[in-house]
Amino acid sequence: MRLVLWLWFLLFSTLVWSSWSLSSDGAALLALSKSLILPRSLRSNWSASDATPCTWNGVGCNGRNRVISLDLSSSQVSGSIGPDIGRLKYLQVLILSTNNISGLIPLELGNCNMLEQLDLSQNLLSGNIPASMGNLKKLSLLSLYSNSLNGTIPEELFKNQFLEEVYLHDNQLSGSIPFAVGEMTSLKSLWLHENLLSGVLPSSIGKCTKLEELYLLYNQLSGSLPENLE
């Protein structure tokens, strides 16, 4: 009898703890906020005592209380983006633009393979664009402009048939424009100006039949426009 009562007590305790404890997405956001420094006004309702983070400032959820959007744009956010961002498996929109965020773009961002919109523009980010971002196959908007990103543009990044808008201008990106640019068959806008890109414009860009805007000024490119683009 005592054993049965003890088992019931354990079950009840587990259910109560589950109802009171913060969801995994909420825990991920709190962990993220240890490196990503939010102003007090923004973080005022980010509480570990909540069951979900769905009412927190800047956070949006779906009907199952999973975090699908995080918009902290123009909010005086500083610090860096930690690896815990990769724990938000259902994230579709991440907008952290126009802040003072520094450091590297974490490799773990590539784990957010539901992302459709990613905007980290107008910050103080440095280092390379991680090749793991090539895992973001549902991405339609990629905006990383006005940072201090360097290194080459990963070939994997452009292997995406859903990308419509790519804004990488005003950085320090070098090397050539990836030949995989031709795989962005939905591409409408490609802004690569004000970088250190060299070489020729790949002929494969002619496959981007929906392309409306192409900005390449202030680079070190050579050669002529591909015939299929003229």
Tab-separated table of C-alpha atoms in Angstrom:
chain	number	residue	atom	x	y	z
A	1	MET	CA	0.000	0.000	0.000
A	2	ARG	CA	2.808	2.389	0.893
A	3	LEU	CA	4.471	1.619	-2.443
A	4	VAL	CA	1.263	2.466	-4.342
A	5	LEU	CA	0.878	5.744	-2.437
A	6	TRP	CA	4.513	6.600	-3.097
A	7	LEU	CA	4.101	5.972	-6.814
A	8	TRP	CA	0.995	8.165	-6.916
A	9	PHE	CA	2.901	10.890	-5.085
A	10	LEU	CA	5.734	10.720	-7.610
A	11	LEU	CA	3.283	10.898	-10.524
A	12	PHE	CA	1.444	13.853	-8.983
A	13	SER	CA	4.714	15.657	-8.259
A	14	THR	CA	5.879	15.130	-11.828
A	15	LEU	CA	2.631	16.511	-13.254
A	16	VAL	CA	2.728	19.542	-10.971
A	17	TRP	CA	6.380	20.210	-11.808
A	18	SER	CA	5.648	19.891	-15.529
A	19	SER	CA	2.818	22.413	-15.301
A	20	TRP	CA	4.890	24.887	-13.311
A	21	SER	CA	8.251	24.568	-15.056
A	22	LEU	CA	9.259	26.713	-18.027
A	23	SER	CA	9.079	25.109	-21.473
A	24	SER	CA	12.224	24.070	-23.321
A	25	ASP	CA	11.918	27.043	-25.688
A	26	GLY	CA	11.620	29.405	-22.742
A	27	ALA	CA	14.667	27.841	-21.121
A	28	ALA	CA	16.577	28.285	-24.386
A	29	LEU	CA	15.649	31.985	-24.531
A	30	LEU	CA	16.743	32.560	-20.933
A	31	ALA	CA	20.036	30.805	-21.692
A	32	LEU	CA	20.393	32.959	-24.809
A	33	SER	CA	19.837	36.116	-22.757
A	34	LYS	CA	22.976	35.365	-20.740
A	35	SER	CA	25.113	36.283	-23.751
A	36	LEU	CA	22.615	38.485	-25.593
A	37	ILE	CA	22.196	41.453	-23.276
A	38	LEU	CA	18.666	42.835	-23.343
A	39	PRO	CA	17.768	46.216	-21.835
A	40	ARG	CA	15.789	45.997	-18.613
A	41	SER	CA	12.616	47.332	-20.233
A	42	LEU	CA	12.668	44.561	-22.835
A	43	ARG	CA	13.500	41.753	-20.427
A	44	SER	CA	11.051	42.924	-17.759
A	45	ASN	CA	8.604	40.074	-18.417
A	46	TRP	CA	11.093	37.339	-19.307
A	47	SER	CA	10.434	35.190	-16.252
A	48	ALA	CA	11.505	31.649	-15.415
A	49	SER	CA	8.288	31.250	-13.419
A	50	ASP	CA	6.159	31.310	-16.593
A	51	ALA	CA	5.034	28.077	-18.214
A	52	THR	CA	5.827	29.390	-21.703
A	53	PRO	CA	7.609	32.450	-23.122
A	54	CYS	CA	4.717	33.296	-25.439
A	55	THR	CA	3.834	36.575	-23.691
A	56	TRP	CA	7.429	37.779	-23.415
A	57	ASN	CA	8.503	40.957	-25.174
A	58	GLY	CA	9.684	40.247	-28.716
A	59	VAL	CA	8.572	36.601	-28.700
A	60	GLY	CA	5.886	35.021	-30.882
A	61	CYS	CA	4.498	31.475	-30.628
A	62	ASN	CA	2.327	29.104	-32.624
A	63	GLY	CA	-0.798	27.355	-31.334
A	64	ARG	CA	1.321	24.734	-29.590
A	65	ASN	CA	3.269	27.346	-27.608
A	66	ARG	CA	6.451	26.793	-29.591
A	67	VAL	CA	8.542	29.880	-30.296
A	68	ILE	CA	8.339	30.755	-34.004
A	69	SER	CA	9.537	34.372	-33.968
A	70	LEU	CA	12.009	36.525	-32.077
A	71	ASP	CA	12.015	40.208	-33.022
A	72	LEU	CA	14.328	42.416	-30.958
A	73	SER	CA	15.110	44.937	-33.686
A	74	SER	CA	16.115	48.509	-32.757
A	75	SER	CA	16.015	47.639	-29.055
A	76	GLN	CA	19.521	48.563	-27.829
A	77	VAL	CA	20.468	44.904	-27.504
A	78	SER	CA	24.179	44.226	-27.014
A	79	GLY	CA	26.396	41.247	-26.218
A	80	SER	CA	26.646	38.290	-28.585
A	81	ILE	CA	24.439	35.571	-30.059
A	82	GLY	CA	25.165	32.416	-28.082
A	83	PRO	CA	24.906	28.795	-29.249
A	84	ASP	CA	21.573	28.383	-27.445
A	85	ILE	CA	19.879	29.986	-30.455
A	86	GLY	CA	20.155	26.559	-32.086
A	87	ARG	CA	17.755	25.097	-29.506
A	88	LEU	CA	14.802	27.005	-30.990
A	89	LYS	CA	13.855	24.273	-33.465
A	90	TYR	CA	10.582	25.867	-34.595
A	91	LEU	CA	11.926	29.386	-35.129
A	92	GLN	CA	10.748	30.876	-38.430
A	93	VAL	CA	11.606	34.565	-38.000
A	94	LEU	CA	14.718	35.971	-36.303
A	95	ILE	CA	15.122	39.741	-36.456
A	96	LEU	CA	17.910	41.307	-34.400
A	97	SER	CA	18.694	44.219	-36.714
A	98	THR	CA	19.875	47.701	-35.722
A	99	ASN	CA	21.423	46.877	-32.371
A	100	ASN	CA	24.928	46.676	-30.904
A	101	ILE	CA	25.395	42.913	-31.121
A	102	SER	CA	29.007	41.840	-31.561
A	103	GLY	CA	30.968	38.602	-31.861
A	104	LEU	CA	30.486	35.775	-34.334
A	105	ILE	CA	27.428	34.294	-35.992
A	106	PRO	CA	27.183	30.965	-34.121
A	107	LEU	CA	27.454	27.702	-36.031
A	108	GLU	CA	24.384	26.501	-34.133
A	109	LEU	CA	22.187	28.944	-36.040
A	110	GLY	CA	22.249	26.337	-38.791
A	111	ASN	CA	20.163	24.075	-36.522
A	112	CYS	CA	17.182	26.433	-36.886
A	113	ASN	CA	16.182	24.788	-40.144
A	114	MET	CA	12.634	26.165	-40.042
A	115	LEU	CA	13.894	29.736	-40.448
A	116	GLU	CA	12.282	31.733	-43.242
A	117	GLN	CA	13.481	35.241	-42.366
A	118	LEU	CA	16.870	36.083	-40.856
A	119	ASP	CA	17.854	39.711	-40.292
A	120	LEU	CA	21.041	40.476	-38.343
A	121	SER	CA	21.828	43.671	-40.238
A	122	GLN	CA	23.307	46.876	-38.805
A	123	ASN	CA	25.178	45.357	-35.903
A	124	LEU	CA	28.827	44.812	-34.976
A	125	LEU	CA	29.131	41.175	-36.022
A	126	SER	CA	32.525	39.918	-37.184
A	127	GLY	CA	34.148	36.747	-38.475
A	128	ASN	CA	32.972	34.437	-41.235
A	129	ILE	CA	29.483	33.552	-42.376
A	130	PRO	CA	29.282	29.938	-41.127
A	131	ALA	CA	28.779	27.260	-43.773
A	132	SER	CA	26.202	25.680	-41.446
A	133	MET	CA	23.793	28.401	-42.556
A	134	GLY	CA	23.480	26.387	-45.737
A	135	ASN	CA	21.145	24.154	-43.694
A	136	LEU	CA	18.524	26.913	-43.686
A	137	LYS	CA	16.760	25.598	-46.775
A	138	LYS	CA	13.466	27.423	-46.114
A	139	LEU	CA	15.073	30.848	-45.911
A	140	SER	CA	13.508	33.493	-48.168
A	141	LEU	CA	15.121	36.593	-46.604
A	142	LEU	CA	18.782	36.830	-45.581
A	143	SER	CA	19.958	40.222	-44.356
A	144	LEU	CA	23.450	40.569	-42.862
A	145	TYR	CA	24.406	43.985	-44.223
A	146	SER	CA	26.341	46.692	-42.364
A	147	ASN	CA	28.413	44.481	-40.102
A	148	SER	CA	32.127	43.617	-40.140
A	149	LEU	CA	31.821	40.129	-41.600
A	150	ASN	CA	34.843	38.828	-43.489
A	151	GLY	CA	36.038	35.740	-45.307
A	152	THR	CA	34.341	34.182	-48.297
A	153	ILE	CA	30.658	33.649	-48.976
A	154	PRO	CA	30.031	29.930	-48.343
A	155	GLU	CA	28.951	28.033	-51.452
A	156	GLU	CA	26.357	26.245	-49.305
A	157	LEU	CA	24.621	29.516	-48.483
A	158	PHE	CA	23.472	30.053	-52.059
A	159	LYS	CA	22.206	26.501	-52.608
A	160	ASN	CA	18.671	27.544	-51.773
A	161	GLN	CA	15.754	27.637	-54.192
A	162	PHE	CA	13.573	29.697	-51.821
A	163	LEU	CA	15.880	32.657	-51.197
A	164	GLU	CA	14.288	35.787	-52.653
A	165	GLU	CA	16.243	38.580	-50.975
A	166	VAL	CA	19.952	38.515	-50.050
A	167	TYR	CA	21.558	41.587	-48.489
A	168	LEU	CA	25.253	41.132	-47.683
A	169	HIS	CA	26.498	44.619	-48.585
A	170	ASP	CA	28.668	46.898	-46.468
A	171	ASN	CA	30.873	44.167	-44.992
A	172	GLN	CA	34.418	42.955	-45.677
A	173	LEU	CA	33.587	39.800	-47.594
A	174	SER	CA	36.283	38.595	-49.977
A	175	GLY	CA	36.856	35.898	-52.568
A	176	SER	CA	34.593	35.184	-55.501
A	177	ILE	CA	30.833	35.133	-55.820
A	178	PRO	CA	29.843	31.457	-55.438
A	179	PHE	CA	28.902	29.641	-58.648
A	180	ALA	CA	25.928	28.282	-56.680
A	181	VAL	CA	24.291	31.688	-57.105
A	182	GLY	CA	22.482	30.093	-60.046
A	183	GLU	CA	20.675	27.730	-57.683
A	184	MET	CA	18.750	30.617	-56.126
A	185	THR	CA	16.003	30.326	-58.706
A	186	SER	CA	13.580	32.474	-56.669
A	187	LEU	CA	16.089	35.302	-56.237
A	188	LYS	CA	14.757	38.833	-56.758
A	189	SER	CA	17.303	41.015	-54.928
A	190	LEU	CA	21.054	40.426	-54.518
A	191	TRP	CA	22.988	43.230	-52.841
A	192	LEU	CA	26.726	42.555	-52.567
A	193	HIS	CA	28.146	46.068	-52.952
A	194	GLU	CA	30.774	47.601	-50.669
A	195	ASN	CA	32.777	44.441	-50.015
A	196	LEU	CA	36.133	43.062	-51.190
A	197	LEU	CA	34.777	40.530	-53.667
A	198	SER	CA	37.003	39.640	-56.623
A	199	GLY	CA	36.962	37.527	-59.767
A	200	VAL	CA	34.211	37.437	-62.360
A	201	LEU	CA	30.462	37.307	-62.036
A	202	PRO	CA	29.513	33.624	-62.509
A	203	SER	CA	27.628	32.821	-65.692
A	204	SER	CA	25.266	30.710	-63.579
A	205	ILE	CA	23.565	33.906	-62.402
A	206	GLY	CA	21.714	33.807	-65.715
A	207	LYS	CA	19.564	31.056	-64.188
A	208	CYS	CA	18.155	33.591	-61.728
A	209	THR	CA	15.356	34.539	-64.095
A	210	LYS	CA	13.380	36.418	-61.420
A	211	LEU	CA	16.282	38.704	-60.525
A	212	GLU	CA	15.244	42.368	-60.356
A	213	GLU	CA	17.999	44.023	-58.298
A	214	LEU	CA	21.741	43.320	-58.532
A	215	TYR	CA	24.186	45.634	-56.768
A	216	LEU	CA	27.920	44.934	-57.131
A	217	LEU	CA	29.479	48.412	-56.793
A	218	TYR	CA	32.662	49.038	-54.813
A	219	ASN	CA	34.201	45.576	-55.051
A	220	GLN	CA	37.231	44.266	-56.938
A	221	LEU	CA	35.341	42.339	-59.596
A	222	SER	CA	36.704	41.973	-63.118
A	223	GLY	CA	35.520	40.822	-66.513
A	224	SER	CA	32.218	41.552	-68.187
A	225	LEU	CA	28.624	40.701	-67.480
A	226	PRO	CA	27.609	37.189	-68.556
A	227	GLU	CA	25.818	37.258	-71.910
A	228	ASN	CA	22.753	35.607	-70.430
A	229	LEU	CA	22.373	38.523	-68.006
A	230	GLU	CA	22.758	41.457	-70.377
